């Protein structure tokens, strides 16, 4: 064992642990800490391409005068407000149904619901574009049953394009959250439900007064990670709109806007870094708010 003397008073500390974690700490410093600090410094720079100069808070002022940023921020918050509650609620409902031991084919349903999470993003995007094309299976089915008279312009109308993105995110990630709920439901002591059933407590009351309180930690966890994922939304929008966030920036998100500022348009690294810290601030504030509200409810 390697030991080092400290302070000359006979106290020793073991440096083997530090030697063991040093490579990992070095990688974290190189690939996480350094980029974070460098991007923070870049957020105070202005210029195009590699021509950068210190600009103070000019990029922050520019944010609120940039209509594209305002549109991307509005879209991102819309996805958060609409999609996260739908995904959390749907995952909880599906987990409750799959927790029923009398359900035939539970394993098959569980696999089918979780499968989109591990599906290739390219295949998933091609599938969705085909399904929601003007002559795709979705429009054809809705017309066949008389719900619509003309095809819905899923990819060319601002409202329907945004709706399609929400459907795509929900379809892809609901199964991921469902697995957490299902695992938590299966760990709840069945005797609690038996006692409530003997006392005549109806099923809905058992769900709201027993299941939901016992699932609070898992609900908080899935809400936080879903919030983070939605605020960083990029893949679905990029693939469904070919990186444009269209039509007319109707589906543009903050992450896609950062990508466009960095790689598609004339590079504006300083302004892109500033937009990225908007996401950091939003994630921190919303996560703190969710933890605070959860703690207040427990009091």
PDB file of N, CA, C and O in Angstrom, residues 7 45 62 140 196 198 206 287:
ATOM      1  N   UNK A   7       1.217  16.615   7.244  1.00  0.00           N
ATOM      2  CA  UNK A   7       1.149  17.477   8.424  1.00  0.00           C
ATOM      3  C   UNK A   7       2.146  17.132   9.495  1.00  0.00           C
ATOM      4  O   UNK A   7       2.268  17.833  10.486  1.00  0.00           O
ATOM      5  N   UNK A  45     -17.638  35.918 -26.700  1.00  0.00           N
ATOM      6  CA  UNK A  45     -16.929  36.289 -27.919  1.00  0.00           C
ATOM      7  C   UNK A  45     -17.942  36.532 -29.036  1.00  0.00           C
ATOM      8  O   UNK A  45     -19.039  35.984 -29.036  1.00  0.00           O
ATOM      9  N   UNK A  62     -28.170  40.174 -27.893  1.00  0.00           N
ATOM     10  CA  UNK A  62     -28.588  39.721 -29.228  1.00  0.00           C
ATOM     11  C   UNK A  62     -29.695  38.680 -29.151  1.00  0.00           C
ATOM     12  O   UNK A  62     -30.568  38.629 -30.037  1.00  0.00           O
ATOM     13  N   UNK A 140     -54.178   7.481 -45.152  1.00  0.00           N
ATOM     14  CA  UNK A 140     -55.049   6.521 -45.851  1.00  0.00           C
ATOM     15  C   UNK A 140     -56.050   5.892 -44.883  1.00  0.00           C
ATOM     16  O   UNK A 140     -57.238   5.742 -45.208  1.00  0.00           O
ATOM     17  N   UNK A 196     -56.019  -3.078   1.611  1.00  0.00           N
ATOM     18  CA  UNK A 196     -56.947  -2.058   1.110  1.00  0.00           C
ATOM     19  C   UNK A 196     -58.161  -2.708   0.462  1.00  0.00           C
ATOM     20  O   UNK A 196     -59.303  -2.235   0.617  1.00  0.00           O
ATOM     21  N   UNK A 198     -59.456  -5.664   1.173  1.00  0.00           N
ATOM     22  CA  UNK A 198     -60.287  -6.237   2.240  1.00  0.00           C
ATOM     23  C   UNK A 198     -61.114  -5.146   2.926  1.00  0.00           C
ATOM     24  O   UNK A 198     -62.278  -5.367   3.302  1.00  0.00           O
ATOM     25  N   UNK A 206     -57.314   2.963  -4.641  1.00  0.00           N
ATOM     26  CA  UNK A 206     -56.044   2.274  -4.369  1.00  0.00           C
ATOM     27  C   UNK A 206     -54.927   2.827  -5.255  1.00  0.00           C
ATOM     28  O   UNK A 206     -53.789   2.979  -4.813  1.00  0.00           O
ATOM     29  N   UNK A 287     -35.401  21.682 -13.314  1.00  0.00           N
ATOM     30  CA  UNK A 287     -35.082  20.557 -12.439  1.00  0.00           C
ATOM     31  C   UNK A 287     -35.192  20.965 -10.969  1.00  0.00           C
ATOM     32  O   UNK A 287     -35.747  20.225 -10.143  1.00  0.00           O
TER      33      UNK A 287
END
